[in-house]
Short mmCIF file of C-alpha atoms in Angstrom, two decimals:
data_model
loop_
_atom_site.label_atom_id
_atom_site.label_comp_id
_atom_site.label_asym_id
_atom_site.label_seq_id
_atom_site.Cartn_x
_atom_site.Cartn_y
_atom_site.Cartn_z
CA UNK Q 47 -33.07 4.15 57.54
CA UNK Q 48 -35.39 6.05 55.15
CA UNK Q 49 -35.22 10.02 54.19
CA UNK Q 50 -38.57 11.44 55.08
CA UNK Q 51 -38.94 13.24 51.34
CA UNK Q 52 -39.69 17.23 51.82
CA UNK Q 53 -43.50 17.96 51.88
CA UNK Q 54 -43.79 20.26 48.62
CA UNK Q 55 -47.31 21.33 49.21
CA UNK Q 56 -46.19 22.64 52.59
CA UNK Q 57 -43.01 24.20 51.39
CA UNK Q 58 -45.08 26.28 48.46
CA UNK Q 59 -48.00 27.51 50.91
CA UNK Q 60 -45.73 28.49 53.59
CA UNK Q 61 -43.97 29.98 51.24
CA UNK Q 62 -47.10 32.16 49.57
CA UNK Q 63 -48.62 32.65 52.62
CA UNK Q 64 -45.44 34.66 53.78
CA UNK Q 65 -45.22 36.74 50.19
CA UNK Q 66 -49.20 37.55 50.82
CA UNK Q 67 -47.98 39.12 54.60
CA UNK Q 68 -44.95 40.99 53.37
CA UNK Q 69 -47.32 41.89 50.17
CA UNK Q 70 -50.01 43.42 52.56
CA UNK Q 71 -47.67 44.81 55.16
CA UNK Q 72 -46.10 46.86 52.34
CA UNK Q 73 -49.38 47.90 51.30
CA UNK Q 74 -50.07 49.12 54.63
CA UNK Q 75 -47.24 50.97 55.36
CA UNK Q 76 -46.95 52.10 51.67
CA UNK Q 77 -48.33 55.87 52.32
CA UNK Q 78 -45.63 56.35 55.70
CA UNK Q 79 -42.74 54.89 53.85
CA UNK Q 80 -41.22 57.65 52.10
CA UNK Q 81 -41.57 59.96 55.56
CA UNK Q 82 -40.08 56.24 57.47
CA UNK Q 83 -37.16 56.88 55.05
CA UNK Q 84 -36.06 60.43 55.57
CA UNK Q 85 -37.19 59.94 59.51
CA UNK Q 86 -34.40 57.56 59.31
CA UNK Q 87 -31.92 59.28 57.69
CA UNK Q 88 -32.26 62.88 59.48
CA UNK Q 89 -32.69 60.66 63.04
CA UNK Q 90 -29.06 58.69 62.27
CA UNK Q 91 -27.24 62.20 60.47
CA UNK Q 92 -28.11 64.15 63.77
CA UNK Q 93 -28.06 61.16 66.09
CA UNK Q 94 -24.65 62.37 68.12
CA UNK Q 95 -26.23 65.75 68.14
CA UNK Q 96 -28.88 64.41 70.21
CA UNK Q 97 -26.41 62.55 72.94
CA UNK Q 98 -24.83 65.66 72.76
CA UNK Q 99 -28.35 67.40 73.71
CA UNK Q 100 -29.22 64.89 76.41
CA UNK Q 101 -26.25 65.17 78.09
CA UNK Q 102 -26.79 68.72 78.27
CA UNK Q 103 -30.53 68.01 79.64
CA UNK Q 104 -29.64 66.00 82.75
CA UNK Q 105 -29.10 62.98 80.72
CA UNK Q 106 -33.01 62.97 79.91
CA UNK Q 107 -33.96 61.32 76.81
CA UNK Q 108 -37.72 62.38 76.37
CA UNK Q 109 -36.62 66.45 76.95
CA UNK Q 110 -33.70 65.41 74.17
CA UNK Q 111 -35.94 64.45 71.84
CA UNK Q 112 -38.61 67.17 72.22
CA UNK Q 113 -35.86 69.61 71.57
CA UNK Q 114 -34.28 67.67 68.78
CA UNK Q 115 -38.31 67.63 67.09
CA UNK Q 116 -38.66 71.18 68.42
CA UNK Q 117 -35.65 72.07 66.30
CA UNK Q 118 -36.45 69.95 63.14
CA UNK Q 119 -39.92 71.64 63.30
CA UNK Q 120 -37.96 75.31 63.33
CA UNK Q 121 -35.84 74.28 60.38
CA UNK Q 122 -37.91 72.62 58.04
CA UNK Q 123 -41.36 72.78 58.46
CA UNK Q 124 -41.45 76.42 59.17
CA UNK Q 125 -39.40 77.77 56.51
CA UNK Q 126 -41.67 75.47 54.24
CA UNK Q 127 -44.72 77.37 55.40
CA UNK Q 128 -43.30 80.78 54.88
CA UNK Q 129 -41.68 80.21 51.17
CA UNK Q 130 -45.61 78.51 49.96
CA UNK Q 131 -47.15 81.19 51.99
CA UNK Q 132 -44.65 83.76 49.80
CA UNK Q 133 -45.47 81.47 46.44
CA UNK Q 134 -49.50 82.06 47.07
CA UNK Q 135 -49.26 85.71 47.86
CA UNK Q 136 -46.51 86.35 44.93
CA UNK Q 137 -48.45 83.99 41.72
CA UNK Q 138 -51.20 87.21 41.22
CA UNK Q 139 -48.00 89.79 40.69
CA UNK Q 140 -46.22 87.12 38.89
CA UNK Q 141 -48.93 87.06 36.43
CA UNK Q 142 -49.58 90.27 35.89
CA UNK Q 143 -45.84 90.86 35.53
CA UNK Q 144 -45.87 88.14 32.49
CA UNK Q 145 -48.41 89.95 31.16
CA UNK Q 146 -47.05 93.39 30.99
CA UNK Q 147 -43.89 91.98 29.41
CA UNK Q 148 -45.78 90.43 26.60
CA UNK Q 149 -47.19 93.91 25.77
CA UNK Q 150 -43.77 96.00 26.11
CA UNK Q 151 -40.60 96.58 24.08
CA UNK Q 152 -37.58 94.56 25.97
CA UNK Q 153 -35.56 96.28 28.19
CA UNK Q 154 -31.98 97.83 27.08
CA UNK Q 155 -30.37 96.72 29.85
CA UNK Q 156 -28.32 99.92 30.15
CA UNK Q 157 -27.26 99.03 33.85
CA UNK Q 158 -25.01 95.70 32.35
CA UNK Q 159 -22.38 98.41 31.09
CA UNK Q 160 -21.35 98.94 35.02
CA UNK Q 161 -21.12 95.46 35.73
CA UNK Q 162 -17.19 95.39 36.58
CA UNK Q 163 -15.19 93.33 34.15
CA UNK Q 164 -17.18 91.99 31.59
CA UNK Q 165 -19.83 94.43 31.78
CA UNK Q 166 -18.82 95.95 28.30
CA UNK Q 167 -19.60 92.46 27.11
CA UNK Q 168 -22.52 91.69 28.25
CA UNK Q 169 -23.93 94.93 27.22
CA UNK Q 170 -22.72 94.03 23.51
CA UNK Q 171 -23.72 90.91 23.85
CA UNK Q 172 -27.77 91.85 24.55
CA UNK Q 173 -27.28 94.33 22.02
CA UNK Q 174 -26.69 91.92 19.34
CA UNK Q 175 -29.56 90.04 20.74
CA UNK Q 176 -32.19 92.70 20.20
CA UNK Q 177 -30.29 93.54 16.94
CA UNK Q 178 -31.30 90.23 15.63
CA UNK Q 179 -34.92 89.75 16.42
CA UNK Q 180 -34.74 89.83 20.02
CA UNK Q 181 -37.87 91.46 20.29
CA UNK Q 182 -39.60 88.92 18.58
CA UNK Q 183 -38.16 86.33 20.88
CA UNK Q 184 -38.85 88.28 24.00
CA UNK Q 185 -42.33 88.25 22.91
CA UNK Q 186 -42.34 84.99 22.67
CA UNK Q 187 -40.88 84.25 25.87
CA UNK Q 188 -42.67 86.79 28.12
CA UNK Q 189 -45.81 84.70 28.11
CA UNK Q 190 -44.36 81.99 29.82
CA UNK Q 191 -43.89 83.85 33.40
CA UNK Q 192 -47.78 84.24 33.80
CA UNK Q 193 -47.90 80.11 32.90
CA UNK Q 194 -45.28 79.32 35.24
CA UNK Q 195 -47.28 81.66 37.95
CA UNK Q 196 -50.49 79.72 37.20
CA UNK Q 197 -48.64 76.38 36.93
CA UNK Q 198 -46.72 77.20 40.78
CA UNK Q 199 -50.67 78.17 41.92
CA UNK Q 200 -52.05 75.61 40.76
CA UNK Q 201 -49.36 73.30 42.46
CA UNK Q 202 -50.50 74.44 45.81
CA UNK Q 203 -52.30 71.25 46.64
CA UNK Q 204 -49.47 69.44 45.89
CA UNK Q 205 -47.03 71.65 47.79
CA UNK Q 206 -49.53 71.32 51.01
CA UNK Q 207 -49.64 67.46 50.48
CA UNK Q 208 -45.71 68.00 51.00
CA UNK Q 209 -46.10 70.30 54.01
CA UNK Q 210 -47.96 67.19 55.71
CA UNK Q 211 -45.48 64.97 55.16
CA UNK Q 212 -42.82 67.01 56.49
CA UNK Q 213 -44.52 67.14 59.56
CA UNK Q 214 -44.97 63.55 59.47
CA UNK Q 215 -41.63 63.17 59.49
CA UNK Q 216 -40.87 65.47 62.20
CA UNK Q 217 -43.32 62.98 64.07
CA UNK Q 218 -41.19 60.04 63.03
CA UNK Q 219 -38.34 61.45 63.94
CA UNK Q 220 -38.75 62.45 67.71
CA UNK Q 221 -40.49 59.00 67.97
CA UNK Q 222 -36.72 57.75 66.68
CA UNK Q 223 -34.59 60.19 69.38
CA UNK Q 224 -36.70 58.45 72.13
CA UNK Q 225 -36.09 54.79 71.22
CA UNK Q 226 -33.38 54.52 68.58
CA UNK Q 227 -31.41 52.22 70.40
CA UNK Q 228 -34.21 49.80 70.18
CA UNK Q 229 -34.82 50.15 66.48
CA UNK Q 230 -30.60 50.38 65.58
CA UNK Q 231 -30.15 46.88 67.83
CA UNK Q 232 -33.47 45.22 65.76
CA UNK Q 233 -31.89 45.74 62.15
CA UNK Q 234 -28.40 45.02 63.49
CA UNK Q 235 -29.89 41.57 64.67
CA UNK Q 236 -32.07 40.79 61.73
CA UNK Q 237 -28.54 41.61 59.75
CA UNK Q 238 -27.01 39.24 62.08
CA UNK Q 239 -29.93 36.56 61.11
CA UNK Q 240 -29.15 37.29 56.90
CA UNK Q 241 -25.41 37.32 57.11
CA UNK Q 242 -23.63 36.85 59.81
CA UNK Q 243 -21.05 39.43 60.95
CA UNK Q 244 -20.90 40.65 57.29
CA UNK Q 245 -24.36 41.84 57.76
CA UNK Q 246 -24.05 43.53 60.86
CA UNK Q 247 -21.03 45.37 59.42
CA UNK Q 248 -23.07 46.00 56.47
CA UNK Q 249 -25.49 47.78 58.85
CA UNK Q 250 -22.65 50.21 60.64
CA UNK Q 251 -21.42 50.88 57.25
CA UNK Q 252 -24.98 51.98 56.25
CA UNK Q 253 -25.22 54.09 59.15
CA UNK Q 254 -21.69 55.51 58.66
CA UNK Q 255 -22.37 56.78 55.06
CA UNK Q 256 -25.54 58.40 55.77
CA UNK Q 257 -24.00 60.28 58.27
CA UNK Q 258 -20.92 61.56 55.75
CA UNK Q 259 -23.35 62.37 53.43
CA UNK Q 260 -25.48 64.78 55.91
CA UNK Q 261 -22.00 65.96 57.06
CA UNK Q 262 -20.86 66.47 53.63
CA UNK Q 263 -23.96 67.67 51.76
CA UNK Q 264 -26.61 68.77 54.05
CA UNK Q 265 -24.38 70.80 56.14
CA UNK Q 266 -22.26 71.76 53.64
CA UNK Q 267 -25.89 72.95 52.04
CA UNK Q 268 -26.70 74.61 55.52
CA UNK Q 269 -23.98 76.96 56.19
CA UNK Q 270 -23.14 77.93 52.02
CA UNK Q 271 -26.84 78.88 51.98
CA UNK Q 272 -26.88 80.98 55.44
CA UNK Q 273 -23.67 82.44 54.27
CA UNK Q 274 -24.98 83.68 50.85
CA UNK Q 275 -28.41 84.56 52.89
CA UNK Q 276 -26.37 86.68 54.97
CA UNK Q 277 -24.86 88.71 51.71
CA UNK Q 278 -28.29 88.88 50.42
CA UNK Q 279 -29.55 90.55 53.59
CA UNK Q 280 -26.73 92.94 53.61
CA UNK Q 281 -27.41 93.92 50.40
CA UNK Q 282 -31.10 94.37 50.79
CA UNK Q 283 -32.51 91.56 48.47
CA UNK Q 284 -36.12 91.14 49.19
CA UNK Q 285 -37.58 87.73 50.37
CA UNK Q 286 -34.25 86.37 51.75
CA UNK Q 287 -35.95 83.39 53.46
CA UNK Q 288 -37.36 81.99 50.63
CA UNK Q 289 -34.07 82.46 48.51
CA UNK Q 290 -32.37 80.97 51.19
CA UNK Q 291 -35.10 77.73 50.82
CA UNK Q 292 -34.49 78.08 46.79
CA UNK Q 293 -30.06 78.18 47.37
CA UNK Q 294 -30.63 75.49 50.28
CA UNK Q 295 -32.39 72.79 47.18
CA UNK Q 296 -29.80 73.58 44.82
CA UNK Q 297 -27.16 73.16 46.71
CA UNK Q 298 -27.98 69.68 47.75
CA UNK Q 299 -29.32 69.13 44.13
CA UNK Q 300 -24.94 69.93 43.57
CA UNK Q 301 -25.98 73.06 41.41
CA UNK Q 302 -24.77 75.33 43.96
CA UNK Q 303 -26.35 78.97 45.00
CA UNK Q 304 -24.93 80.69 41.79
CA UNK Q 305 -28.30 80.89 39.95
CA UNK Q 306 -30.00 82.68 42.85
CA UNK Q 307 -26.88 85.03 43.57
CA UNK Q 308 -26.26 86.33 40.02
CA UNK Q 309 -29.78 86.52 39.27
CA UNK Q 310 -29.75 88.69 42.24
CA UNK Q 311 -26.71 90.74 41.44
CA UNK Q 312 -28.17 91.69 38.31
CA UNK Q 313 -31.64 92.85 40.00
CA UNK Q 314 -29.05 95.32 42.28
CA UNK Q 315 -27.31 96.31 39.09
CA UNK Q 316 -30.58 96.55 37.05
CA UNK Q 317 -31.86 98.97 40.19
CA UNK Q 318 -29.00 101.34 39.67
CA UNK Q 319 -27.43 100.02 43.01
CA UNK Q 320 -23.97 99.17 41.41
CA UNK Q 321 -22.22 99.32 44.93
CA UNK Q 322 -24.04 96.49 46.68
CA UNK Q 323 -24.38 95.22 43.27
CA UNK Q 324 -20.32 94.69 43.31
CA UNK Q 325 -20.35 93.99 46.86
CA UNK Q 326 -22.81 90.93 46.33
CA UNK Q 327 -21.10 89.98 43.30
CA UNK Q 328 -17.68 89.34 45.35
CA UNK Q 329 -19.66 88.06 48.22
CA UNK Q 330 -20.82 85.65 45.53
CA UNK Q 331 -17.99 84.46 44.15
CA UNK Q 332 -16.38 83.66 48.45
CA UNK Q 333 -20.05 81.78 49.58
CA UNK Q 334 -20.18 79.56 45.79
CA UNK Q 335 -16.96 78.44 46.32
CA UNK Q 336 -16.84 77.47 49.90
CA UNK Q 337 -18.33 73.92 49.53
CA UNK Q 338 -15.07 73.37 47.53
CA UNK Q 339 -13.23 72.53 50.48
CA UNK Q 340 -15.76 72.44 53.34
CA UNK Q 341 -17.66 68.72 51.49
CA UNK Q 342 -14.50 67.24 51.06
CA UNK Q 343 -13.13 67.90 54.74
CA UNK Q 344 -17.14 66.76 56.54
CA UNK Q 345 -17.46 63.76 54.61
CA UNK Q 346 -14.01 62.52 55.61
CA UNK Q 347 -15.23 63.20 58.99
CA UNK Q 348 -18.56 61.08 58.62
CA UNK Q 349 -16.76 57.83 56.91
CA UNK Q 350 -13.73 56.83 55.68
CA UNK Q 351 -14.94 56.37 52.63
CA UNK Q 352 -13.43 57.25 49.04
CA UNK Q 353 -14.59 60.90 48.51
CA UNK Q 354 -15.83 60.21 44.71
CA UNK Q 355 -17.55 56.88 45.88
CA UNK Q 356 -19.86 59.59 48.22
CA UNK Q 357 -20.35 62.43 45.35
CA UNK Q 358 -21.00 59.91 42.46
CA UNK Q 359 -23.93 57.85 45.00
CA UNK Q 360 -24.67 61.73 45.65
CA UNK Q 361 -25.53 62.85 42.25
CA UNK Q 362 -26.58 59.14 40.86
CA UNK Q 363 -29.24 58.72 43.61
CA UNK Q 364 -30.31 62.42 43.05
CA UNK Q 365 -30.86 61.67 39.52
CA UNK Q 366 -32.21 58.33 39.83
CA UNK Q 367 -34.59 58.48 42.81
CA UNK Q 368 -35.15 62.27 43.96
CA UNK Q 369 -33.97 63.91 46.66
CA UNK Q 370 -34.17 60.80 48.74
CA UNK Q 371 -31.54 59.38 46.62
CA UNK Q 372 -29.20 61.79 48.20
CA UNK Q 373 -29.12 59.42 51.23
CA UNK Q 374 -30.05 55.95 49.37
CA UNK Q 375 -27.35 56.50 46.53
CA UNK Q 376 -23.97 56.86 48.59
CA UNK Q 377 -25.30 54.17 51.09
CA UNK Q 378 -25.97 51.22 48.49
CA UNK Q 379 -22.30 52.07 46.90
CA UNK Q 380 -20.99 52.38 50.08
CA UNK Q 381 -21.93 48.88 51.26
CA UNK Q 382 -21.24 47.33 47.99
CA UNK Q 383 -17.86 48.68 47.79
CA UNK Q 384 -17.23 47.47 50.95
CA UNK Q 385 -18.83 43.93 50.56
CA UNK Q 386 -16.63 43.42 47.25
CA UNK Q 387 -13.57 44.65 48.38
CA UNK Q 388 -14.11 42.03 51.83
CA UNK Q 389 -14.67 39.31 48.99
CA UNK Q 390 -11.70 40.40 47.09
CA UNK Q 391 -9.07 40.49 50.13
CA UNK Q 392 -10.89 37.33 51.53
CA UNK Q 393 -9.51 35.39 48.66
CA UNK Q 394 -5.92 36.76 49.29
CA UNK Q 395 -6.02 35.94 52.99
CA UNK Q 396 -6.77 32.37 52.32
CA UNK Q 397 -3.19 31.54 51.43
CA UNK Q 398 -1.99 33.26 54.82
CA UNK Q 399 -4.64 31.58 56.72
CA UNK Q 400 -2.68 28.44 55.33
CA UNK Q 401 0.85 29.35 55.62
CA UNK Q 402 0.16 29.90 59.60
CA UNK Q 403 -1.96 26.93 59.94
CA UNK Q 404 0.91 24.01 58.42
CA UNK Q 405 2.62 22.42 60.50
CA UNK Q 406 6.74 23.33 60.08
CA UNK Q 407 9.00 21.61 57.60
CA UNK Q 408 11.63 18.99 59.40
CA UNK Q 409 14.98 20.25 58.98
#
């Protein structure tokens, strides 16, 4: 009997041929990717929201997804519009603002002394600033707000380009509510094709730690923010939306609202208004500490999943790819950890497997 030898030629072209059509299909899709991505990620975070909705509309899928993308639209897209619209009408003030300081004497800051606490300090504290060139530092320094005005108007293009892909993803995302079933039961079986049941499992896992990370970090983002909005409003802060927006970014960047609620605390206590000043300052210190034990608690919810495995894919996909890497980081350690620890006890189930396969020993 002779062994037909493998047809090389064939082999290699079949095999370039199918690198050109990934190549090209990647090209192609290359512009809708990153909106594909966060489609994905918002569709499977709020996915038992939307069963939740449907069964609420008569079991209708189509009027469950328009509200779902109805929704999405209110929450992110609109807010968006408002804070650039803010930005563009703000930069000329800004500006002129930058350039006032550069012609002035620095402030003395006489309101710090009625900060409660350490307001004695503080006030020492700038005092030894001016005391040792401060002014010629201000100087230095006050130029830079008209730059950074110029440098946010001149990012408006940019900042539109953004506001177009948010509403692409909006688009992507009520296409998901209607057919998600569809697209979760394709990747589950292409999973299936790679790997067997591992793959498959790798695929709920996936789905599992995106959702604790939404529970964990976007909502934990969602309600710290509306709760320090809420203080800001009380207190009378102007333009609480788009410090909301700016608390909202830092919190799931894991800086937290602090920057915006001191700097706003100050601007109270700077005004003369050292009662909501205090009041803010305490309602400060309750919403920046909330996420304490509110992230823990949702993302134990989402997945069982070891918390620092979540906060370290959290901050390492941050830093490494963006704000997408919010959802991408936690879900790649999540399904490695999970893969390596299945290796691990596979190896120390072997000699089980054994043990209850042999036959008995005669007596």
């Amino acid at each position: 009997m002779t062994i037909k030898k493998p047809d090389l030629a064939k082999i290699t072209l079949g095999v370039l041929f199918l690198s050109i059509l990934i190549i090209s299909c990647f090209m192609v899709l290359r512009p809708f990717l990153p909106a594909l991505v966060w489609a994905t990620m918002i569709t499977i975070a709020t996915w038992p929201l939307m069963r939740m909705v449907q069964r609420l509309l008569w079991g209708k899928r189509a009027l469950a997804a328009l509200f779902m993308t109805l929704v999405l639209l209110l929450m992110f897209v609109i807010p968006l519009f408002m804070a650039l619209a803010n930005v563009a009408e703000k930069a000329p003030m800004l500006i002129e603002l930058g350039t006032n300081l550069s012609h002035s004497p620095p402030p003395k800051l006489l309101w710090l002394q009625e900060v409660p606490l350490v307001g004695d300090k503080l006030f020492e504290f700038w005092q030894q600033i001016l005391a040792s060139g401060g002014q010629v530092l201000f100087a230095k320094l006050a130029p830079y707000f008209g730059q950074t005005a110029r440098w946010l108007a001149s990012q408006a293009g940019n900042l539109g380009l953004l506001f177009v892909h948010f509403l692409l993803t909006v688009a992507i995302c009520g296409l998901l509510y209607h057919s998600g079933e569809k697209a979760a039961d394709g990747i589950r079986r292409f999973a299936h094709r790679l790997a067997g049941q591992r793959g498959d499992n790798a695929v709920v896992l996936a789905s599992q730690a995106i959702r604790a990370v939404a529970m964990g970090v976007v909502v934990t983002a969602l309600v710290q923010s509306s709760v320090a909005g809420i203080g800001l409003l009380i207190a009378g802060i102007p333009y609480v939306m788009v410090l909301v927006v700016l608390m909202f970014l830092l919190i799931v960047a894991q800086i937290g609202p602090f920057p915006v609620l001191l700097a706003s605390v100050g601007y109270l206590y700077w005004s003369g208004d050292t009662t909501w000043g205090t009041f803010l300052l305490v309602w400060s210190l309750l919403a920046g500490t909330m996420d304490n034990f509110l992230r823990p608690f949702l993302i134990k919810r989402g997945a069982d999943l070891p918390l620092i495995l979540i906060l370290v894919g959290v901050i390492g996909g941050l830093l490494a790819m963006g704000i997408i890497g919010l959802f991408i980081g936690p879900v790649m350690l999540a399904v490695g950890y999970t893969l390596l620890d299945a290796w691990i006890k596979e190896d120390d189930l072997q000699p089980e497997a054994a043990a209850i396969a042999a036959p008995p020993k005669a007596e």
